[in-house]
PDB file of C-alpha atoms in Angstrom:
ATOM      1  CA  MET A   1     -55.420  97.480-145.639  1.00 35.00           C
ATOM      2  CA  PRO A   2     -58.334  95.594-147.360  1.00 37.00           C
ATOM      3  CA  GLN A   3     -58.878  95.880-151.341  1.00 40.00           C
ATOM      4  CA  THR A   4     -61.774  97.678-152.562  1.00 45.00           C
ATOM      5  CA  VAL A   5     -63.603  97.553-155.823  1.00 46.00           C
ATOM      6  CA  PHE A   6     -65.474 100.424-157.328  1.00 57.00           C
ATOM      7  CA  ALA A   7     -67.958 102.136-154.843  1.00 65.00           C
ATOM      8  CA  ALA A   8     -70.710 101.771-157.757  1.00 81.00           C
ATOM      9  CA  PRO A   9     -71.145  99.707-160.826  1.00 93.00           C
ATOM     10  CA  TYR A  10     -69.735 101.476-163.806  1.00 95.00           C
ATOM     11  CA  ALA A  11     -72.481 102.801-166.210  1.00 95.00           C
ATOM     12  CA  CYS A  12     -71.799 104.667-169.598  1.00 95.00           C
ATOM     13  CA  GLY A  13     -70.711 107.935-169.120  1.00 94.00           C
ATOM     14  CA  ASP A  14     -68.815 107.186-165.964  1.00 95.00           C
ATOM     15  CA  ASP A  15     -65.351 108.642-165.217  1.00 95.00           C
ATOM     16  CA  ILE A  16     -62.888 106.300-167.443  1.00 95.00           C
ATOM     17  CA  ARG A  17     -60.131 106.931-164.927  1.00 96.00           C
ATOM     18  CA  ILE A  18     -61.327 104.495-162.603  1.00 95.00           C
ATOM     19  CA  PHE A  19     -59.646 101.906-164.997  1.00 97.00           C
ATOM     20  CA  ASN A  20     -56.373 103.636-164.564  1.00 97.00           C
ATOM     21  CA  THR A  21     -53.342 102.392-162.292  1.00 97.00           C
ATOM     22  CA  GLY A  22     -52.056 104.590-159.290  1.00 96.00           C
ATOM     23  CA  VAL A  23     -55.245 106.928-158.684  1.00 95.00           C
ATOM     24  CA  ASP A  24     -56.613 107.708-155.433  1.00 94.00           C
ATOM     25  CA  ALA A  25     -60.093 107.955-154.210  1.00 91.00           C
ATOM     26  CA  SER A  26     -60.750 110.781-156.269  1.00 93.00           C
ATOM     27  CA  LEU A  27     -59.403 109.215-159.272  1.00 94.00           C
ATOM     28  CA  ALA A  28     -56.390 111.731-159.405  1.00 95.00           C
ATOM     29  CA  ARG A  29     -52.927 110.340-160.104  1.00 94.00           C
ATOM     30  CA  ILE A  30     -50.959 109.156-156.944  1.00 95.00           C
ATOM     31  CA  THR A  31     -47.737 111.097-156.824  1.00 91.00           C
ATOM     32  CA  THR A  32     -46.374 109.889-153.530  1.00 93.00           C
ATOM     33  CA  LEU A  33     -44.042 107.085-154.102  1.00 92.00           C
ATOM     34  CA  GLY A  34     -44.753 103.825-152.325  1.00 95.00           C
ATOM     35  CA  THR A  35     -48.391 104.789-151.820  1.00 96.00           C
ATOM     36  CA  PRO A  36     -50.708 101.625-151.871  1.00 96.00           C
ATOM     37  CA  ASP A  37     -53.137 101.364-154.800  1.00 96.00           C
ATOM     38  CA  LEU A  38     -56.292 100.218-153.457  1.00 93.00           C
ATOM     39  CA  ARG A  39     -58.129  99.473-156.561  1.00 94.00           C
ATOM     40  CA  TRP A  40     -55.363  97.019-158.202  1.00 97.00           C
ATOM     41  CA  LYS A  41     -54.005  94.060-156.910  1.00 97.00           C
ATOM     42  CA  VAL A  42     -50.688  92.192-157.476  1.00 97.00           C
ATOM     43  CA  ALA A  43     -49.133  88.746-157.541  1.00 93.00           C
ATOM     44  CA  ASN A  44     -46.113  86.763-158.562  1.00 85.00           C
ATOM     45  CA  LYS A  45     -46.819  83.496-160.374  1.00 77.00           C
ATOM     46  CA  PRO A  46     -43.512  81.899-161.554  1.00 63.00           C
ATOM     47  CA  VAL A  47     -45.291  79.490-164.343  1.00 63.00           C
ATOM     48  CA  ASP A  48     -44.085  80.093-168.031  1.00 62.00           C
ATOM     49  CA  ASP A  49     -47.569  80.238-169.271  1.00 77.00           C
ATOM     50  CA  VAL A  50     -49.020  83.025-171.316  1.00 83.00           C
ATOM     51  CA  THR A  51     -52.042  81.515-172.456  1.00 87.00           C
ATOM     52  CA  THR A  52     -53.953  80.183-169.685  1.00 88.00           C
ATOM     53  CA  LEU A  53     -54.393  82.213-166.493  1.00 89.00           C
ATOM     54  CA  GLY A  54     -54.666  79.449-164.056  1.00 84.00           C
ATOM     55  CA  VAL A  55     -55.307  79.518-160.313  1.00 86.00           C
ATOM     56  CA  ILE A  56     -53.391  82.527-157.996  1.00 88.00           C
ATOM     57  CA  ALA A  57     -53.451  81.608-154.620  1.00 84.00           C
ATOM     58  CA  ALA A  58     -53.082  85.302-153.201  1.00 90.00           C
ATOM     59  CA  TRP A  59     -53.328  88.811-154.257  1.00 95.00           C
ATOM     60  CA  ASP A  60     -51.417  91.569-152.430  1.00 95.00           C
ATOM     61  CA  THR A  61     -51.632  95.308-152.503  1.00 97.00           C
ATOM     62  CA  PRO A  62     -49.264  96.892-155.020  1.00 97.00           C
ATOM     63  CA  VAL A  63     -47.683 100.436-154.504  1.00 97.00           C
ATOM     64  CA  THR A  64     -46.790 103.469-156.743  1.00 96.00           C
ATOM     65  CA  ALA A  65     -43.219 103.061-158.120  1.00 92.00           C
ATOM     66  CA  ARG A  66     -40.630 104.828-160.379  1.00 88.00           C
ATOM     67  CA  LEU A  67     -37.259 103.876-161.382  1.00 83.00           C
ATOM     68  CA  GLY A  68     -34.850 106.735-161.165  1.00 76.00           C
ATOM     69  CA  PRO A  69     -32.367 107.852-164.115  1.00 71.00           C
ATOM     70  CA  PRO A  70     -31.051 106.084-166.142  1.00 64.00           C
ATOM     71  CA  ASN A  71     -33.620 103.302-165.740  1.00 65.00           C
ATOM     72  CA  THR A  72     -36.434 105.765-165.573  1.00 75.00           C
ATOM     73  CA  TRP A  73     -40.393 104.618-165.503  1.00 84.00           C
ATOM     74  CA  THR A  74     -41.445 108.089-166.925  1.00 79.00           C
ATOM     75  CA  TRP A  75     -44.605 109.126-165.336  1.00 80.00           C
ATOM     76  CA  ALA A  76     -44.861 112.066-167.986  1.00 76.00           C
ATOM     77  CA  ASP A  77     -45.967 109.435-170.159  1.00 78.00           C
ATOM     78  CA  VAL A  78     -48.957 108.663-168.500  1.00 85.00           C
ATOM     79  CA  PRO A  79     -50.449 111.906-166.847  1.00 89.00           C
ATOM     80  CA  THR A  80     -53.831 110.647-165.310  1.00 94.00           C
ATOM     81  CA  ALA A  81     -52.133 107.075-164.067  1.00 95.00           C
ATOM     82  CA  ALA A  82     -49.075 106.129-162.238  1.00 95.00           C
ATOM     83  CA  TRP A  83     -46.629 103.114-162.390  1.00 95.00           C
ATOM     84  CA  LEU A  84     -47.514 100.283-160.049  1.00 96.00           C
ATOM     85  CA  ALA A  85     -44.925  97.631-158.661  1.00 95.00           C
ATOM     86  CA  ARG A  86     -45.257  94.700-156.186  1.00 93.00           C
ATOM     87  CA  ASN A  87     -43.774  96.420-153.237  1.00 93.00           C
ATOM     88  CA  THR A  88     -41.296  99.224-152.711  1.00 91.00           C
ATOM     89  CA  GLU A  89     -38.414  96.930-153.171  1.00 89.00           C
ATOM     90  CA  MET A  90     -39.882  96.246-156.726  1.00 89.00           C
ATOM     91  CA  SER A  91     -39.137  92.319-156.075  1.00 86.00           C
ATOM     92  CA  ALA A  92     -40.751  90.312-159.248  1.00 85.00           C
ATOM     93  CA  ALA A  93     -40.880  87.038-160.502  1.00 83.00           C
ATOM     94  CA  LYS A  94     -40.388  86.242-164.086  1.00 85.00           C
ATOM     95  CA  TYR A  95     -44.066  86.784-164.390  1.00 90.00           C
ATOM     96  CA  THR A  96     -46.172  89.451-162.287  1.00 92.00           C
ATOM     97  CA  TYR A  97     -49.919  89.722-162.357  1.00 95.00           C
ATOM     98  CA  TYR A  98     -51.879  92.830-162.106  1.00 97.00           C
ATOM     99  CA  LYS A  99     -55.669  92.608-161.362  1.00 97.00           C
ATOM    100  CA  LEU A 100     -58.555  94.908-161.287  1.00 97.00           C
ATOM    101  CA  ASP A 101     -62.116  94.263-160.209  1.00 96.00           C
ATOM    102  CA  VAL A 102     -64.740  96.162-162.190  1.00 95.00           C
ATOM    103  CA  ASP A 103     -68.734  95.811-161.410  1.00 96.00           C
ATOM    104  CA  LEU A 104     -70.775  96.844-164.628  1.00 96.00           C
ATOM    105  CA  ALA A 105     -73.954  98.283-164.276  1.00 96.00           C
ATOM    106  CA  ALA A 106     -77.065  96.556-165.708  1.00 95.00           C
ATOM    107  CA  SER A 107     -77.923  99.507-167.871  1.00 95.00           C
ATOM    108  CA  VAL A 108     -74.456  98.673-169.815  1.00 96.00           C
ATOM    109  CA  ASN A 109     -74.773  96.291-172.909  1.00 96.00           C
ATOM    110  CA  PRO A 110     -71.686  94.198-172.083  1.00 96.00           C
ATOM    111  CA  ALA A 111     -71.192  92.877-175.429  1.00 95.00           C
ATOM    112  CA  THR A 112     -70.773  96.383-176.903  1.00 95.00           C
ATOM    113  CA  PHE A 113     -68.417  97.495-174.148  1.00 97.00           C
ATOM    114  CA  GLN A 114     -64.787  98.456-174.801  1.00 97.00           C
ATOM    115  CA  VAL A 115     -62.291 100.008-172.771  1.00 97.00           C
ATOM    116  CA  HIS A 116     -59.294 101.706-174.897  1.00 97.00           C
ATOM    117  CA  THR A 117     -56.156 101.890-173.195  1.00 96.00           C
ATOM    118  CA  THR A 118     -52.069 102.706-173.077  1.00 94.00           C
ATOM    119  CA  MET A 119     -50.122 100.256-171.375  1.00 94.00           C
ATOM    120  CA  HIS A 120     -46.710 100.557-170.070  1.00 92.00           C
ATOM    121  CA  ALA A 121     -44.534  97.455-168.661  1.00 91.00           C
ATOM    122  CA  ASP A 122     -41.291  96.503-167.513  1.00 87.00           C
ATOM    123  CA  ASP A 123     -40.407  94.689-169.743  1.00 85.00           C
ATOM    124  CA  GLN A 124     -43.469  93.525-171.528  1.00 89.00           C
ATOM    125  CA  VAL A 125     -47.173  93.011-171.109  1.00 92.00           C
ATOM    126  CA  VAL A 126     -47.611  89.369-172.530  1.00 92.00           C
ATOM    127  CA  ALA A 127     -51.206  88.698-171.720  1.00 93.00           C
ATOM    128  CA  VAL A 128     -54.585  90.503-170.964  1.00 95.00           C
ATOM    129  CA  PHE A 129     -57.328  88.135-169.338  1.00 95.00           C
ATOM    130  CA  LEU A 130     -60.624  89.358-168.608  1.00 97.00           C
ATOM    131  CA  ASN A 131     -62.819  86.793-166.726  1.00 96.00           C
ATOM    132  CA  GLY A 132     -60.472  84.302-167.233  1.00 93.00           C
ATOM    133  CA  GLN A 133     -60.281  84.290-170.951  1.00 95.00           C
ATOM    134  CA  LEU A 134     -57.080  85.419-172.895  1.00 94.00           C
ATOM    135  CA  LEU A 135     -57.895  88.442-174.883  1.00 95.00           C
ATOM    136  CA  PRO A 136     -56.578  87.989-178.816  1.00 93.00           C
ATOM    137  CA  GLY A 137     -53.780  90.361-179.681  1.00 92.00           C
ATOM    138  CA  SER A 138     -52.891  91.100-175.847  1.00 90.00           C
ATOM    139  CA  GLN A 139     -49.053  90.096-176.178  1.00 89.00           C
ATOM    140  CA  LEU A 140     -48.146  93.548-176.712  1.00 88.00           C
ATOM    141  CA  ALA A 141     -44.841  95.026-178.324  1.00 79.00           C
ATOM    142  CA  ASP A 142     -41.816  95.310-176.097  1.00 76.00           C
ATOM    143  CA  SER A 143     -42.298  98.189-173.677  1.00 79.00           C
ATOM    144  CA  TRP A 144     -38.790  98.501-172.382  1.00 74.00           C
ATOM    145  CA  ALA A 145     -36.698 100.272-175.028  1.00 67.00           C
ATOM    146  CA  GLY A 146     -33.098  99.171-175.318  1.00 59.00           C
ATOM    147  CA  GLY A 147     -30.257 101.531-174.304  1.00 57.00           C
ATOM    148  CA  VAL A 148     -32.576 104.553-173.290  1.00 60.00           C
ATOM    149  CA  HIS A 149     -34.385 102.458-170.802  1.00 61.00           C
ATOM    150  CA  VAL A 150     -37.430 104.433-171.103  1.00 70.00           C
ATOM    151  CA  SER A 151     -40.921 102.725-171.313  1.00 77.00           C
ATOM    152  CA  VAL A 152     -42.712 102.710-174.834  1.00 82.00           C
ATOM    153  CA  PRO A 153     -46.268 102.348-174.672  1.00 86.00           C
ATOM    154  CA  SER A 154     -48.705 100.075-176.444  1.00 91.00           C
ATOM    155  CA  THR A 155     -52.457 100.645-177.135  1.00 93.00           C
ATOM    156  CA  PHE A 156     -54.856  97.791-176.573  1.00 95.00           C
ATOM    157  CA  THR A 157     -58.952  97.572-176.518  1.00 96.00           C
ATOM    158  CA  ILE A 158     -60.246  95.498-173.586  1.00 97.00           C
ATOM    159  CA  ALA A 159     -63.305  93.878-175.016  1.00 95.00           C
ATOM    160  CA  ASN A 160     -65.347  91.009-175.888  1.00 91.00           C
ATOM    161  CA  GLN A 161     -65.391  89.330-172.560  1.00 94.00           C
ATOM    162  CA  TRP A 162     -67.407  91.783-170.265  1.00 97.00           C
ATOM    163  CA  ARG A 163     -70.502  90.678-168.310  1.00 96.00           C
ATOM    164  CA  THR A 164     -72.934  92.431-166.216  1.00 96.00           C
ATOM    165  CA  GLY A 165     -71.839  92.506-162.657  1.00 96.00           C
ATOM    166  CA  ALA A 166     -68.384  91.685-161.218  1.00 96.00           C
ATOM    167  CA  ASN A 167     -65.608  91.526-163.755  1.00 97.00           C
ATOM    168  CA  GLU A 168     -62.030  90.337-163.372  1.00 96.00           C
ATOM    169  CA  LEU A 169     -59.296  91.993-165.541  1.00 97.00           C
ATOM    170  CA  VAL A 170     -55.741  90.575-165.056  1.00 96.00           C
ATOM    171  CA  VAL A 171     -52.553  92.006-166.975  1.00 96.00           C
ATOM    172  CA  GLN A 172     -49.605  89.493-167.212  1.00 94.00           C
ATOM    173  CA  VAL A 173     -46.247  91.235-167.273  1.00 92.00           C
ATOM    174  CA  PHE A 174     -43.092  89.558-168.380  1.00 89.00           C
ATOM    175  CA  ASN A 175     -39.582  90.575-166.793  1.00 83.00           C
ATOM    176  CA  ASN A 176     -36.886  89.682-168.881  1.00 75.00           C
ATOM    177  CA  SER A 177     -33.600  90.147-166.441  1.00 65.00           C
ATOM    178  CA  ALA A 178     -32.541  86.666-165.973  1.00 55.00           C
ATOM    179  CA  THR A 179     -28.845  87.718-166.925  1.00 55.00           C
ATOM    180  CA  VAL A 180     -29.026  90.816-164.987  1.00 56.00           C
ATOM    181  CA  ASN A 181     -31.098  89.973-161.914  1.00 56.00           C
ATOM    182  CA  PRO A 182     -31.400  86.020-161.598  1.00 57.00           C
ATOM    183  CA  ALA A 183     -34.420  84.634-160.613  1.00 56.00           C
ATOM    184  CA  SER A 184     -33.491  84.685-156.552  1.00 57.00           C
ATOM    185  CA  ALA A 185     -32.791  88.482-156.677  1.00 64.00           C
ATOM    186  CA  ARG A 186     -35.358  89.335-159.600  1.00 72.00           C
ATOM    187  CA  LYS A 187     -36.788  92.980-159.552  1.00 79.00           C
ATOM    188  CA  TRP A 188     -38.910  95.511-161.522  1.00 84.00           C
ATOM    189  CA  GLY A 189     -42.067  94.020-163.127  1.00 89.00           C
ATOM    190  CA  GLY A 190     -43.697  97.093-163.135  1.00 92.00           C
ATOM    191  CA  PHE A 191     -46.832  98.345-164.787  1.00 94.00           C
ATOM    192  CA  ALA A 192     -48.986 101.213-165.802  1.00 95.00           C
ATOM    193  CA  LEU A 193     -52.350 101.412-167.421  1.00 96.00           C
ATOM    194  CA  GLU A 194     -54.131 104.527-168.627  1.00 96.00           C
ATOM    195  CA  ALA A 195     -57.486 104.442-170.201  1.00 96.00           C
ATOM    196  CA  SER A 196     -58.337 106.974-172.839  1.00 93.00           C
ATOM    197  CA  THR A 197     -61.903 106.443-173.992  1.00 93.00           C
ATOM    198  CA  ALA A 198     -64.484 103.808-173.578  1.00 93.00           C
ATOM    199  CA  SER A 199     -67.474 102.776-176.204  1.00 94.00           C
ATOM    200  CA  CYS A 200     -70.553 101.994-174.421  1.00 93.00           C
ATOM    201  CA  THR A 201     -74.199 101.500-175.256  1.00 93.00           C
ATOM    202  CA  THR A 202     -76.891 100.948-172.977  1.00 92.00           C
ATOM    203  CA  ARG A 203     -79.636  98.201-172.829  1.00 84.00           C
ATOM    204  CA  PRO A 204     -83.097  99.223-174.003  1.00 75.00           C
ATOM    205  CA  ALA A 205     -85.411 100.199-171.273  1.00 63.00           C
ATOM    206  CA  ALA A 206     -87.947  97.669-170.064  1.00 55.00           C
ATOM    207  CA  THR A 207     -91.379  98.532-171.244  1.00 44.00           C
ATOM    208  CA  THR A 208     -94.561  97.609-169.155  1.00 45.00           C
ATOM    209  CA  VAL A 209     -98.340  97.925-170.190  1.00 48.00           C
ATOM    210  CA  ALA A 210     -99.943  99.731-167.651  1.00 54.00           C
ATOM    211  CA  PRO A 211    -103.357  98.010-166.708  1.00 59.00           C
ATOM    212  CA  VAL A 212    -106.487 100.080-167.636  1.00 53.00           C
ATOM    213  CA  PRO A 213    -108.157 101.526-164.509  1.00 60.00           C
ATOM    214  CA  ALA A 214    -111.485 100.337-163.436  1.00 53.00           C
ATOM    215  CA  THR A 215    -113.089 103.810-163.851  1.00 59.00           C
ATOM    216  CA  HIS A 216    -111.673 103.999-167.259  1.00 56.00           C
ATOM    217  CA  PRO A 217    -114.633 104.073-170.053  1.00 58.00           C
ATOM    218  CA  LEU A 218    -113.070 101.238-171.954  1.00 52.00           C
ATOM    219  CA  ALA A 219    -113.152  99.350-168.472  1.00 51.00           C
ATOM    220  CA  LEU A 220    -116.674 100.303-168.114  1.00 50.00           C
ATOM    221  CA  VAL A 221    -117.778  98.997-171.678  1.00 47.00           C
ATOM    222  CA  ILE A 222    -115.965  95.861-171.198  1.00 50.00           C
ATOM    223  CA  GLY A 223    -117.788  95.292-167.691  1.00 52.00           C
ATOM    224  CA  GLY A 224    -121.183  95.909-169.229  1.00 55.00           C
ATOM    225  CA  LEU A 225    -120.569  93.616-171.831  1.00 48.00           C
ATOM    226  CA  LEU A 226    -119.600  90.733-169.576  1.00 52.00           C
ATOM    227  CA  VAL A 227    -122.677  91.432-167.237  1.00 46.00           C
ATOM    228  CA  ALA A 228    -124.995  91.245-170.256  1.00 53.00           C
ATOM    229  CA  GLY A 229    -123.432  88.127-171.501  1.00 55.00           C
ATOM    230  CA  ILE A 230    -123.948  86.597-168.073  1.00 51.00           C
ATOM    231  CA  GLY A 231    -127.687  87.869-168.099  1.00 53.00           C
ATOM    232  CA  MET A 232    -128.239  86.388-171.450  1.00 54.00           C
ATOM    233  CA  ARG A 233    -126.987  82.743-170.599  1.00 53.00           C
ATOM    234  CA  VAL A 234    -129.290  82.747-167.197  1.00 43.00           C
ATOM    235  CA  ALA A 235    -132.050  84.040-169.325  1.00 51.00           C
ATOM    236  CA  ARG A 236    -131.643  80.888-171.773  1.00 52.00           C
ATOM    237  CA  ARG A 237    -131.391  78.509-169.166  1.00 51.00           C
ATOM    238  CA  GLN A 238    -134.634  79.771-167.167  1.00 53.00           C
ATOM    239  CA  ALA A 239    -136.528  79.542-170.518  1.00 57.00           C
ATOM    240  CA  GLY A 240    -135.327  75.978-171.098  1.00 55.00           C
TER     241      GLY A 240
END
């Protein structure tokens, strides 16, 4: 099934859930495990680099996922979003990338646009890229909490690199499981994002000066003066 972007450009006041992972066409959280998320994309890229996005050859469709007890990706922590994984087997590389394409309406001032989010990861979000640029402070705290194996969320504001029209948001997830799951059989790499609020200002409306109608009194006066001026110049020429 092909990937889709938002049906219409995002404008100030639109439903913020369009940024969430694991939501359906009505923006409700998907509750059936293994259901594809057609808004987000996923890819593995086994490159030890958290400062440069580089080129990712191909993106796939992620699915909603959940680890069962005792290693639980607790859905209760993200009531309006769902966890994503690369596939139902939850196979992953050292780094898993999740991408969302966002079209920003021309009415939005991109310089002031901010999306405030809560992010979960197994094990950690190590970089957030917006339009290919690494966002400062996006190496978030470890999300996977020790012995209890329950995700601990981090808050992060996506800002500074938005632009009018097409935008590409990429979240890089680190999976620190080399001793438990060697690279040849690495798993998990899950991710969840829930947008809480957005800060958004609109551009000033364009102003135009309406032309003066030909029948407007001011237009008649101006026309009369022009005619009088032409008549005076003709009279002077004839007198000369």
